[in-house]
Coordinates of C-alpha atoms and ligand atoms in Angstrom, one line a residue:
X1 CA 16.3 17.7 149.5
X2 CA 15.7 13.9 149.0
X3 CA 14.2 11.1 146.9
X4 CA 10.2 10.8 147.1
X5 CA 9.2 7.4 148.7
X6 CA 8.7 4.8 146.1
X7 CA 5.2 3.6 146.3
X8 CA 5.0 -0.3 146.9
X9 CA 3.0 -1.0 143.8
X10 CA 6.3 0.3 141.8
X11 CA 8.5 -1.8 144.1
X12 CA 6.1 -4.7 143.7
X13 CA 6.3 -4.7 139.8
X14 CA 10.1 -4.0 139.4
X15 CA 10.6 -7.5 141.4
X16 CA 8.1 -9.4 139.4
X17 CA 9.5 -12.2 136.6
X18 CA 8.9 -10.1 133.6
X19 CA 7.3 -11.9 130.4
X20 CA 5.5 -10.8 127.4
X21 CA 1.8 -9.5 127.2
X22 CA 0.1 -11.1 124.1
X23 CA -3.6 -11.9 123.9
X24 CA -4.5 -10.0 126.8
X25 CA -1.8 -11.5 129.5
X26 CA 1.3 -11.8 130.8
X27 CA 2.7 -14.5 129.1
X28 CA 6.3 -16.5 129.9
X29 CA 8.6 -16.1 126.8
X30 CA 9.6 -19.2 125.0
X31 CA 13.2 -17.5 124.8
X32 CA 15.5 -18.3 127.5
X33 CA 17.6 -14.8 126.7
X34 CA 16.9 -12.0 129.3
X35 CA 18.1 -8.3 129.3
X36 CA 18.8 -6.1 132.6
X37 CA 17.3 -2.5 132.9
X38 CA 19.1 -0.4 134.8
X39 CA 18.4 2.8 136.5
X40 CA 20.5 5.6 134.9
X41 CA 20.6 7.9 137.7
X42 CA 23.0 5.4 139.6
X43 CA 23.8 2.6 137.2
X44 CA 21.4 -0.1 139.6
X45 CA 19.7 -3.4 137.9
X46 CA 16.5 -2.1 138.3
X47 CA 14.8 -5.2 136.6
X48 CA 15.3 -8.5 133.9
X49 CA 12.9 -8.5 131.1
X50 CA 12.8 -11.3 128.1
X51 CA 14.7 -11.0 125.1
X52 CA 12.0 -12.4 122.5
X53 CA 12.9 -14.5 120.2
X54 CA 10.8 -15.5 116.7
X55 CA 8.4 -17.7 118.3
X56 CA 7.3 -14.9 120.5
X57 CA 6.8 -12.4 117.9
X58 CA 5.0 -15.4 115.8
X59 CA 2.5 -15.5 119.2
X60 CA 2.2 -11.7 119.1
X61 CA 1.3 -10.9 115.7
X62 CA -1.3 -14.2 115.2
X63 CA -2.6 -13.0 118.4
X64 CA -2.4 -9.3 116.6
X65 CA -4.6 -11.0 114.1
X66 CA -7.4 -12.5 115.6
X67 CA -7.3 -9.0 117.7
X68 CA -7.8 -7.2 114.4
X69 CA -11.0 -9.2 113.9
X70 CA -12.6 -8.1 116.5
X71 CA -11.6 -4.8 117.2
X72 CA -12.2 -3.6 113.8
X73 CA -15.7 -5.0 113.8
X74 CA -16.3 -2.9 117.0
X75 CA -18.2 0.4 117.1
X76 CA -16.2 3.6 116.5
X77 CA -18.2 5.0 119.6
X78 CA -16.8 1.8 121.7
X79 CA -13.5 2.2 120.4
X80 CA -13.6 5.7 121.8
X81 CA -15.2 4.5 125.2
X82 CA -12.1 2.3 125.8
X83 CA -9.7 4.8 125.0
X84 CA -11.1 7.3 127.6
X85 CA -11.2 4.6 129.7
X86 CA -7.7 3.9 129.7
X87 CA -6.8 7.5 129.8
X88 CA -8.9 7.6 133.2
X89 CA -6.7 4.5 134.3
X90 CA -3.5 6.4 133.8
X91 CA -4.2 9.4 135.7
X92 CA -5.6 6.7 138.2
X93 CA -2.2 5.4 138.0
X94 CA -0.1 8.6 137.5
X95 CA 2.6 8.7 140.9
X96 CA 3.3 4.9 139.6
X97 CA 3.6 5.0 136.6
X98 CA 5.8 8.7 136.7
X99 CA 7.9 6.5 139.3
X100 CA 8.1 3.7 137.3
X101 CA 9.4 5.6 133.9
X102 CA 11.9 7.9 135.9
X103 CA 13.7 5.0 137.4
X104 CA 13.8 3.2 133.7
X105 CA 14.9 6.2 132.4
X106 CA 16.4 8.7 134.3
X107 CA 13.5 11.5 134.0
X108 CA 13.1 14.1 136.4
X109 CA 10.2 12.8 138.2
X110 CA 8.3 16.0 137.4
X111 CA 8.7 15.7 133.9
X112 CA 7.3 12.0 133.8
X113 CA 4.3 12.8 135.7
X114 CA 3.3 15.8 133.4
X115 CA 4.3 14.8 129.8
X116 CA 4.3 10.6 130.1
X117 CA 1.4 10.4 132.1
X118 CA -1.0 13.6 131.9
X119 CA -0.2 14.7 128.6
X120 CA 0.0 11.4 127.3
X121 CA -3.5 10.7 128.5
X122 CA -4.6 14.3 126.9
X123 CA -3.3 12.7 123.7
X124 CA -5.1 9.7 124.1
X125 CA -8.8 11.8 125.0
X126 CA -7.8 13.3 121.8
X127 CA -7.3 10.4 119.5
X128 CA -10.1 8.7 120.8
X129 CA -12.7 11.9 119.8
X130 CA -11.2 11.0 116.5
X131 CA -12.6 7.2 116.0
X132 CA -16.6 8.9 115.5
X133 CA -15.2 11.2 113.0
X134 CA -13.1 9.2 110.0
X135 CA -15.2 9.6 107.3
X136 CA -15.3 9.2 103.4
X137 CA -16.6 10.9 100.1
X138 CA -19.7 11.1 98.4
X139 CA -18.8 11.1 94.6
X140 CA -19.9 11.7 90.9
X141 CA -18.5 9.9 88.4
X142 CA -19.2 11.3 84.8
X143 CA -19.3 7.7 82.9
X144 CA -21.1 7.6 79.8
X145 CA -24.7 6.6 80.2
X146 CA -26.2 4.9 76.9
X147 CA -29.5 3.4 78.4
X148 CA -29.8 5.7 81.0
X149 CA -27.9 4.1 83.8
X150 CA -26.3 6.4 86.5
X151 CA -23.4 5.7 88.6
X152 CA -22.8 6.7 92.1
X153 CA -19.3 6.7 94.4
X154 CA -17.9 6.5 97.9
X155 CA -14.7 6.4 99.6
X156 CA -14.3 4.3 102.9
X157 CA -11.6 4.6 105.5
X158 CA -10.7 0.9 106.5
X159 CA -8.5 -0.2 109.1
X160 CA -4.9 -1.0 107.5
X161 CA -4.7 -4.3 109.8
X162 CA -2.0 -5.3 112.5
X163 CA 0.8 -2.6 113.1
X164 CA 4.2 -3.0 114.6
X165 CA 5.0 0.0 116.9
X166 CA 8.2 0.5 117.5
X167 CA 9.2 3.0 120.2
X168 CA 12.5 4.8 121.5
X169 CA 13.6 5.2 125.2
X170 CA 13.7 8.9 125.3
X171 CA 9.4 9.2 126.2
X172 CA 8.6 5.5 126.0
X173 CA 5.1 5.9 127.3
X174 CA 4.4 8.8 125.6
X175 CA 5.6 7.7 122.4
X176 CA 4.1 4.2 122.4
X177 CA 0.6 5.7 123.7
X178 CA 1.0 7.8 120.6
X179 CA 1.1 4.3 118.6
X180 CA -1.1 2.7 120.3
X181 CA -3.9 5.3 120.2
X182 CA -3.6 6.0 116.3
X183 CA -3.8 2.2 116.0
X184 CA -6.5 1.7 117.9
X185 CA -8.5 4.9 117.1
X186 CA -8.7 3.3 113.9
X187 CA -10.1 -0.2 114.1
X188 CA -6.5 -1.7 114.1
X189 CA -4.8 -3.5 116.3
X190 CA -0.9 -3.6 117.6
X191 CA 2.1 -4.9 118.8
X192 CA 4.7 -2.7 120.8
X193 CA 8.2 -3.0 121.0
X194 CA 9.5 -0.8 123.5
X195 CA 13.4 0.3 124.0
X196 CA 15.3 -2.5 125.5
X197 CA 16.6 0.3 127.6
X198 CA 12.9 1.3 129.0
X199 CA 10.5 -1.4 128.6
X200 CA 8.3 -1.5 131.9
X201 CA 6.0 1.0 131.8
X202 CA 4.4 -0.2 128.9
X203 CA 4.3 -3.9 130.5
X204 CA 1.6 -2.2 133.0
X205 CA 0.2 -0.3 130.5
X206 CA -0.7 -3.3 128.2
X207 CA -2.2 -4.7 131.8
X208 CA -4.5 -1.4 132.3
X209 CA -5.8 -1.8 128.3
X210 CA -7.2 -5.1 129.3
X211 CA -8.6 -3.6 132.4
X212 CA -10.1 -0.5 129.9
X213 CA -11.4 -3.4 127.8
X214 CA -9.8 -4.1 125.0
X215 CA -10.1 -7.3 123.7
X216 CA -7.6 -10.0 123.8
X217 CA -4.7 -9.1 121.1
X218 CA -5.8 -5.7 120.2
X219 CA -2.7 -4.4 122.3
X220 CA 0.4 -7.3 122.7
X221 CA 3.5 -6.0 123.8
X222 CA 7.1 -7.9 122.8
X223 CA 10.0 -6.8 124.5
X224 CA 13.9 -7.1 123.7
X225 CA 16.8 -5.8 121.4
X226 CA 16.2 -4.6 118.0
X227 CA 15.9 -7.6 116.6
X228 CA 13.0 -8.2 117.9
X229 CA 11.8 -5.3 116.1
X230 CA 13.1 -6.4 112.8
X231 CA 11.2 -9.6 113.4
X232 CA 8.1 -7.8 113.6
X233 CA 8.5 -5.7 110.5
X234 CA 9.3 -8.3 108.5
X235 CA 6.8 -10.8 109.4
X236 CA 4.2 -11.7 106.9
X237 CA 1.3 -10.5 109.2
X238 CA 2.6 -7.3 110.2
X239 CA 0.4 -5.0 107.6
X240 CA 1.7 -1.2 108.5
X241 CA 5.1 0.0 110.6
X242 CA 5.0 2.5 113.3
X243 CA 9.1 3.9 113.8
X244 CA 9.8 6.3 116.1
X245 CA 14.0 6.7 116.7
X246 CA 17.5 7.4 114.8
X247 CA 17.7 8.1 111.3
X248 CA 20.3 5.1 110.4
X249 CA 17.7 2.5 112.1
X250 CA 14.4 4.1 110.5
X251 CA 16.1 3.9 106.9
X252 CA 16.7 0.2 107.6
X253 CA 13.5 -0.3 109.0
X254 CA 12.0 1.3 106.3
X255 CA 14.0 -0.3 103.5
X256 CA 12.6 -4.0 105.7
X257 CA 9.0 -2.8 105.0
X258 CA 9.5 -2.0 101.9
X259 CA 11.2 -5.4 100.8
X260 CA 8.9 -7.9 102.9
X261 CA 6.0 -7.2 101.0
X262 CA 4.9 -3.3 100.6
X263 CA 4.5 -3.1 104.4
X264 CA 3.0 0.5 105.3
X265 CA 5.9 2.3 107.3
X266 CA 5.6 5.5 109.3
X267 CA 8.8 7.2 110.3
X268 CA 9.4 9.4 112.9
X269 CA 12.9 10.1 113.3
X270 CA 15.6 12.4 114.2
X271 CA 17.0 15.3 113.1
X272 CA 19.7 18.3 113.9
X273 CA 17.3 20.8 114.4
X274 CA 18.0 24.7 113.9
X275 CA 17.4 27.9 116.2
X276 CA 17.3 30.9 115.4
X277 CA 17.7 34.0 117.0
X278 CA 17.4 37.7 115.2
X279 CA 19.0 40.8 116.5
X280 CA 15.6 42.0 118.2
X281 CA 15.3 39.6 120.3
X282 CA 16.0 40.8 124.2
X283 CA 19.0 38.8 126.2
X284 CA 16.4 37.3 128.7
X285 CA 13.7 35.6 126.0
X286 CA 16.6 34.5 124.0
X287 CA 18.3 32.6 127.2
X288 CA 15.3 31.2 128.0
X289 CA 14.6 30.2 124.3
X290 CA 17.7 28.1 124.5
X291 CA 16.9 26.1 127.6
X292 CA 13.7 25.4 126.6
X293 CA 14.9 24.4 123.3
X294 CA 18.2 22.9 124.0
X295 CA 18.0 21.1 127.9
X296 CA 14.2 20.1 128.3
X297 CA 14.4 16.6 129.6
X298 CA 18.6 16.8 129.3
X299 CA 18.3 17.6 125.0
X300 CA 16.7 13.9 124.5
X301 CA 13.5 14.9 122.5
X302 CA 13.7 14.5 118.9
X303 CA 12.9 18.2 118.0
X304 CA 15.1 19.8 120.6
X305 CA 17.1 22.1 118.9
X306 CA 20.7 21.1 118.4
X307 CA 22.1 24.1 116.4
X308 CA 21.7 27.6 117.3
X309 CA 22.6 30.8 115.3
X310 CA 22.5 34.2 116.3
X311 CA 23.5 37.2 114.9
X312 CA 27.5 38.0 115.4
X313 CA 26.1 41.3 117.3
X314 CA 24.5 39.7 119.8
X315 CA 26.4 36.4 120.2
X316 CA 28.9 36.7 123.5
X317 CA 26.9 38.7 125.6
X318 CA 24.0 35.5 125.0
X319 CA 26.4 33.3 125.7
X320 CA 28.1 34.6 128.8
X321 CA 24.5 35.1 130.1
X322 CA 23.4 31.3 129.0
X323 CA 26.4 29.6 130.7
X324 CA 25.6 31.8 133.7
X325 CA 22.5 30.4 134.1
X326 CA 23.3 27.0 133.1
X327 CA 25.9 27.0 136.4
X328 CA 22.9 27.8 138.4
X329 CA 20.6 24.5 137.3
X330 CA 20.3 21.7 140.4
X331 CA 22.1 18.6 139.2
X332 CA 21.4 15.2 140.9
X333 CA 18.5 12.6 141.5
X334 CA 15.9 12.9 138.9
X335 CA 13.6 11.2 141.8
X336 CA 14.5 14.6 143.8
X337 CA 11.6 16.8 143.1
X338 CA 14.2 20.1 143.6
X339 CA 16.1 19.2 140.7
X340 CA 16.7 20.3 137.7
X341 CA 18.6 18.2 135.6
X342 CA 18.9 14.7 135.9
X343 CA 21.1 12.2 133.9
X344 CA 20.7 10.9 129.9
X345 CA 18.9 7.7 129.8
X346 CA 21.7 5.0 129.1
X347 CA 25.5 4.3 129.6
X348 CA 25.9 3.6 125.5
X349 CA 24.3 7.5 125.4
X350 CA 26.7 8.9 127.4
X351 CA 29.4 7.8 126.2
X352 CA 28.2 9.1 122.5
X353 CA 28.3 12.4 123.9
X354 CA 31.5 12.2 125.5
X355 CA 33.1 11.0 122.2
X356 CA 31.3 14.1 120.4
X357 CA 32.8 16.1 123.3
X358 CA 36.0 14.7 122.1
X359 CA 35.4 15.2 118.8
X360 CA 34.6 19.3 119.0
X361 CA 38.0 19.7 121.0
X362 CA 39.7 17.8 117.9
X363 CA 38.6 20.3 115.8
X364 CA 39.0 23.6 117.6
X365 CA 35.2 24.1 118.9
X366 CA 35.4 26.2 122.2
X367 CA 33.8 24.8 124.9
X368 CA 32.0 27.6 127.2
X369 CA 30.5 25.4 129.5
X370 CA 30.4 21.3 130.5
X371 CA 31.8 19.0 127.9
X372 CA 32.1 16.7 131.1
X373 CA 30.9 13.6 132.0
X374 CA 29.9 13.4 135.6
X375 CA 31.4 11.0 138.8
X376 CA 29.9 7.9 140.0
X377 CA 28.2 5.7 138.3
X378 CA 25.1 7.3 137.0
X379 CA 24.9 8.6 133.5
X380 CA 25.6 12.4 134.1
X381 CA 26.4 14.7 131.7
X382 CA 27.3 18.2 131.7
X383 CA 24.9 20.9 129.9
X384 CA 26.9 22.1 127.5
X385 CA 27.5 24.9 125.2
X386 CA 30.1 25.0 122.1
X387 CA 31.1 27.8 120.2
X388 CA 31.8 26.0 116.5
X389 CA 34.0 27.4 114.2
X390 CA 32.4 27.0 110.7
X391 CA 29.3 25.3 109.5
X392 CA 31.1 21.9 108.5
X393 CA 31.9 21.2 112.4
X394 CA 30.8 17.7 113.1
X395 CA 28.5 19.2 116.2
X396 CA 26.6 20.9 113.9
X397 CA 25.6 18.2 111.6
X398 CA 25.3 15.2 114.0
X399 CA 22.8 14.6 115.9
X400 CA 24.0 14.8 120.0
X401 CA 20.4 13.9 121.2
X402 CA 21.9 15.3 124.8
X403 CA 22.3 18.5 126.6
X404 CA 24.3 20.2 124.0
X405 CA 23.7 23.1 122.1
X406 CA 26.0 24.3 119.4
X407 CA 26.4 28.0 118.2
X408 CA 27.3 29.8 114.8
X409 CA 27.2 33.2 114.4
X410 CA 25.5 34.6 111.4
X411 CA 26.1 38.5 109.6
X412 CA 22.8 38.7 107.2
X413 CA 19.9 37.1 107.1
X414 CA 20.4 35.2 103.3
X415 CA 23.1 33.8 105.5
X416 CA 20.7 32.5 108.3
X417 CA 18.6 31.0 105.9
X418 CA 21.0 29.1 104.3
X419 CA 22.5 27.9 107.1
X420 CA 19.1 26.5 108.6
X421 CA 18.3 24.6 105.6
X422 CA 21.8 23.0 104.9
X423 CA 20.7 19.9 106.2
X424 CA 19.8 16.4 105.2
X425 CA 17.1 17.0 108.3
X426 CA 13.9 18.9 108.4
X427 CA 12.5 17.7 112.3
X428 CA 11.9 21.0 113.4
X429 CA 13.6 24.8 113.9
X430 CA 12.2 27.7 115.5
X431 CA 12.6 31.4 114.6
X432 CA 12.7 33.8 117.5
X433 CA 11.8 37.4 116.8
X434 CA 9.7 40.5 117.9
X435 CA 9.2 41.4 114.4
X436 CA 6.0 38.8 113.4
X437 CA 5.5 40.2 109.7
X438 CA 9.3 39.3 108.7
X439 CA 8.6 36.1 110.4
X440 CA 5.7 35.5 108.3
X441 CA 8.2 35.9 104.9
X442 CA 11.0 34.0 106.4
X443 CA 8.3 30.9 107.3
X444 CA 8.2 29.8 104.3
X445 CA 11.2 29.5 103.2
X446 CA 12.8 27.4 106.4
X447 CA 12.9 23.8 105.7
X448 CA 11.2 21.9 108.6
X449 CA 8.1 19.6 109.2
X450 CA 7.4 21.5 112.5
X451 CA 8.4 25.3 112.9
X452 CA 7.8 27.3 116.0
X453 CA 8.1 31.2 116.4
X454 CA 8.8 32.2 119.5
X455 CA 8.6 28.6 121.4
X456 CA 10.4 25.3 120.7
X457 CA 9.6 21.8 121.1
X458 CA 6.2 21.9 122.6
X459 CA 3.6 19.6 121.0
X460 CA -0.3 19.5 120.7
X461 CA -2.3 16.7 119.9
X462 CA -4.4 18.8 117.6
X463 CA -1.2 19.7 115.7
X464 CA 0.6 17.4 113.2
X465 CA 3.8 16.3 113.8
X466 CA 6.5 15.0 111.2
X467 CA 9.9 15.5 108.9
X468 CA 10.4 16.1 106.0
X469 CA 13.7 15.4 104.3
X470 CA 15.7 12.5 105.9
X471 CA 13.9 13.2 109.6
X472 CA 11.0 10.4 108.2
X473 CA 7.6 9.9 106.6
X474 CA 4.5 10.8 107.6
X475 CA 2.7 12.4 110.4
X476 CA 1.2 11.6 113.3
X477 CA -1.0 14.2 115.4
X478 CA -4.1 16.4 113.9
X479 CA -6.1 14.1 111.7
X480 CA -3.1 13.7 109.6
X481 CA -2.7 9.8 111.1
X482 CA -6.0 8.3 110.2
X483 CA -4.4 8.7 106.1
X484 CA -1.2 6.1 107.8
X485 CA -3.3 3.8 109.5
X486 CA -6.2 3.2 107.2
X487 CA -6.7 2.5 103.1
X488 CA -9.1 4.4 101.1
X489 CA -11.6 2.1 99.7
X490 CA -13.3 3.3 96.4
X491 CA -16.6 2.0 95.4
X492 CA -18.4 2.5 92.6
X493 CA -22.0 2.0 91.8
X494 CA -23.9 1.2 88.6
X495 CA -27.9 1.5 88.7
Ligands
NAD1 P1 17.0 3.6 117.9 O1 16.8 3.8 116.4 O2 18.3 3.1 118.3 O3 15.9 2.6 118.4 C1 14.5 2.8 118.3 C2 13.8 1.4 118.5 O4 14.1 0.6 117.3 C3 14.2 0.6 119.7 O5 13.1 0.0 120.2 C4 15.2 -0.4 119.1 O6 15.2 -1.6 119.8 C5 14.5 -0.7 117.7 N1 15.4 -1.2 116.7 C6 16.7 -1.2 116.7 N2 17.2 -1.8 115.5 C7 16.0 -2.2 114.8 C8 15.8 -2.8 113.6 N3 16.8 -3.2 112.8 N4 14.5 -3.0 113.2 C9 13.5 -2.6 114.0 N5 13.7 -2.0 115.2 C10 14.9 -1.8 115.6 O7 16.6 5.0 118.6 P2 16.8 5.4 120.1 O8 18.2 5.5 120.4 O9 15.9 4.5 121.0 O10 16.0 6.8 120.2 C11 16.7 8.0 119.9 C12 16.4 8.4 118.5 O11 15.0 8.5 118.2 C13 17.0 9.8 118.2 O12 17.6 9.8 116.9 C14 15.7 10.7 118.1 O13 15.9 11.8 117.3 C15 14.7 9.8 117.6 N6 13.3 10.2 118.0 C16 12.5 10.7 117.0 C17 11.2 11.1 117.3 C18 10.3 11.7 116.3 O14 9.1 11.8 116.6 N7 10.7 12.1 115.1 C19 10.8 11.0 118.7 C20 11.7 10.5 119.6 C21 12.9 10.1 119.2

């Protein structure tokens, strides 16, 4: 098999002079710092994109502002219009933009054109039904009435303002559409910062809201390193923080909202999520289990699961079976619709896991399969499975965020549980089992903002989605977001 022809359009915008898009264009930045993106599957310059500096992200959030004032005055019902518009546009534009985000970021070209682009736009038709529906209270008050006045309350839902969205490389359209539809949903406007490591797709993207019809500075999009992003939440007219990535920069970025002046901050961030597998479960379900849970998309989502136990009974007939099949999965071109796993997203990525490779050989973790980086110059990495020795072993308590899953066995099931919830994380886990009425007791006591029985990391839009614990604050999905990206407004009436 071979690579699918790149369409021109993708080739056309790769060799464009990226700038910024603020107030409704692509703009030159005023910095004179640029940053290479580089294909991960073969280590190629793929493109140069600006490096913002302060005056940019000034530009972007006054341009944020006057956005605000006019997309907040809008109707809910032309809100919505927009946002179904632009989810036409992007299955309009699916092959290039699926080309476009596998060549940023190393995705199997499958997986970008049916979770960033079709389920992203799903997402989008389903934050957009939302913008008719946010609604206040009617309210009572029981205040004393001496000359027979009456009172009378309601609650509205107001736009918080301006948000700064700030978005990881591991779904970078997904993610940000995620931002960007919450935001807009809900009378507010935004500025994204995508990964420095997987910035185009949202370039075009900001160029098909314009053509949905958003007005000028409801959507700007900055690009460059994560100062960029620090910029934005610290900057006086930033009103609310949108964080999707790793647990050290979320707390910082978090602890900058806090201290610039109350700034509303959402975090969504990582975790060491838990797996769990009791006896019942047949040798076929619990193989697939893992690869669904462990190596969708090479192990980069955030609620992959990272730490798998099963019960000592069970464990090495799994495991011979898992690295079995694991030797059978197609490795090569993630722009080869035949394969099956492609490379992690970035050279600093890969060599994190191949120091955490190093790491579980230092202290005695068996290696069953992989542990290898692979030849050339793409970022390939092995799937791998470790056999760890005790629950203290570093790979189960840091995060890989690649295509490594980590077993413990386990003898009773107090054990399990407190195994799963010996964490500072709480992402996600799943609990596999035929037996759904001992599921049902154990669901409550399993620590995690998302649990799945039977299934792992699979997300609806109707769903909320969160952490608890140090995996962040907040939720997006369901209508648990319109509570992050508006205030409650009480008022109260004398007559
Ligand atoms: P990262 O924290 O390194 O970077 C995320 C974004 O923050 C990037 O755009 C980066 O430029 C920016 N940034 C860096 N320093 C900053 C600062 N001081 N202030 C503001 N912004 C700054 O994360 P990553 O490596 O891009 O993504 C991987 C991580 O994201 C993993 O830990 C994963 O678990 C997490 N993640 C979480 C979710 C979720 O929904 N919970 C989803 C996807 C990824």
């Amino acid at each position: 098999m071979s690579d699918i022809a790149l369409l021109p359009a993708v080739s056309a915008f790769l060799a464009r002079d990226h700038g910024l898009y603020i107030h409704g264009e692509q703009v030159a930045s005023q910095a004179s710092a640029r940053l290479t993106v580089h294909n991960p599957a073969n280590g190629q310059a793929i493109a140069q994109i600006a490096d913002a500096n302060q005056a940019d992200v000034d530009r972007a959030v006054d341009s944020a502002r006057q956005g605000f004032a006019s997309w907040s005055r809008t109707s809910p019902a032309a809100r919505a219009r927009v946002l179904l518009r632009l989810a036409d546009l992007l299955e309009a534009h699916r092959e290039e933009l699926a080309q476009l985000e596998t060549l940023q970021s190393g995705k199997l070209i499958g997986i970008a054109r049916a979770f960033e682009v079709e389920q992203a736009a799903h997402f989008l038709r389903y934050y957009a039904g939302w913008a008719t529906k946010i609604t206040g209270q009617t309210i009572t008050p029981s205040l004393p009435s001496f000359a027979g006045e009456r009172y009378s309350a309601f609650t509205l839902r107001e736009p918080v303002g301006v948000v700064a969205g700030i978005v990881p490389w591991n779904f970078a359209t997904m993610i940000a559409l995620w931002k960007l539809a919450s935001a807009l949903t809900t009378g507010c406007s935004i500025v994204l910062k995508p990964s420095e490591f997987t910035p185009l797709t949202l370039l075009r993207i900001a160029e098909l809201g314009s053509e949905a019809g958003l007005p000028p500075g409801a959507l700007n999009v900055v690009t460059g390193a994560g100062h960029v992003g620090k910029a934005l939440v610290e900057h006086p007219g930033t009103d609310k923080v949108s964080f999707t990535g790793s647990v050290p920069t979320g707390i910082a970025v978090g602890q900058a909202a806090m201290g610039a002046k109350l700034t509303r901050a959402t975090l969504e961030l990582g975790g060491k999520n838990a797996v769990a597998f009791l006896p019942d479960v047949g040798l076929d379900k619990a193989v697939d289990g893992i690869i669904e849970a462990g190596f969708l998309h090479s192990g980069q989502i955030c609620a992959a699961g990272e730490r798998f136990y099963v019960h000592r009974s069970r464990l090495e007939p799994l495991l011979e079976a898992l690295c079995q099949r694991l030797g059978q999965l197609r490795i090569g071109s993630p722009l080869d619709e035949a394969t099956q796993f492609g490379p992690v997203a970035n050279k600093p990525h890969q060599q994190k896991l191949a120091e955490l490779f190093a790491t579980a050989r230092a202290e005695g973790n068996r290696i069953l399969h992989g542990g290898r980086l692979g030849d050339g110059p793409g970022c390939f990495v092995e799937p791998t499975v470790i056999l760890a020795n005790q629950a203290s072993d570093t790979l189960l308590n840091q995060e890989t965020f690649g295509p490594v899953a980590t077993f413990l066995p386990y003898d009773h099931e107090d054990e399990l549980l407190h195994l799963m919830n010996a964490s500072p994380y709480g992402l996600s886990a799943s609990l596999w089992t035929n037996d759904l009425a001992k599921a049902m007791r154990l669901i409550p006591q399993i620590q995690a903002g998302t649990l799945w029985v039977n299934m792992h990391t699979l997300l609806d839009p109707a769903v909320p989605f969160g952490g608890i614990k140090a995996s962040g604050i907040g939720r997006e999905f369901g209508s648990a977001f319109i509570d992050d990206f508006t205030e409650l407004k009480s008022v109260m009436m004398r007559y």
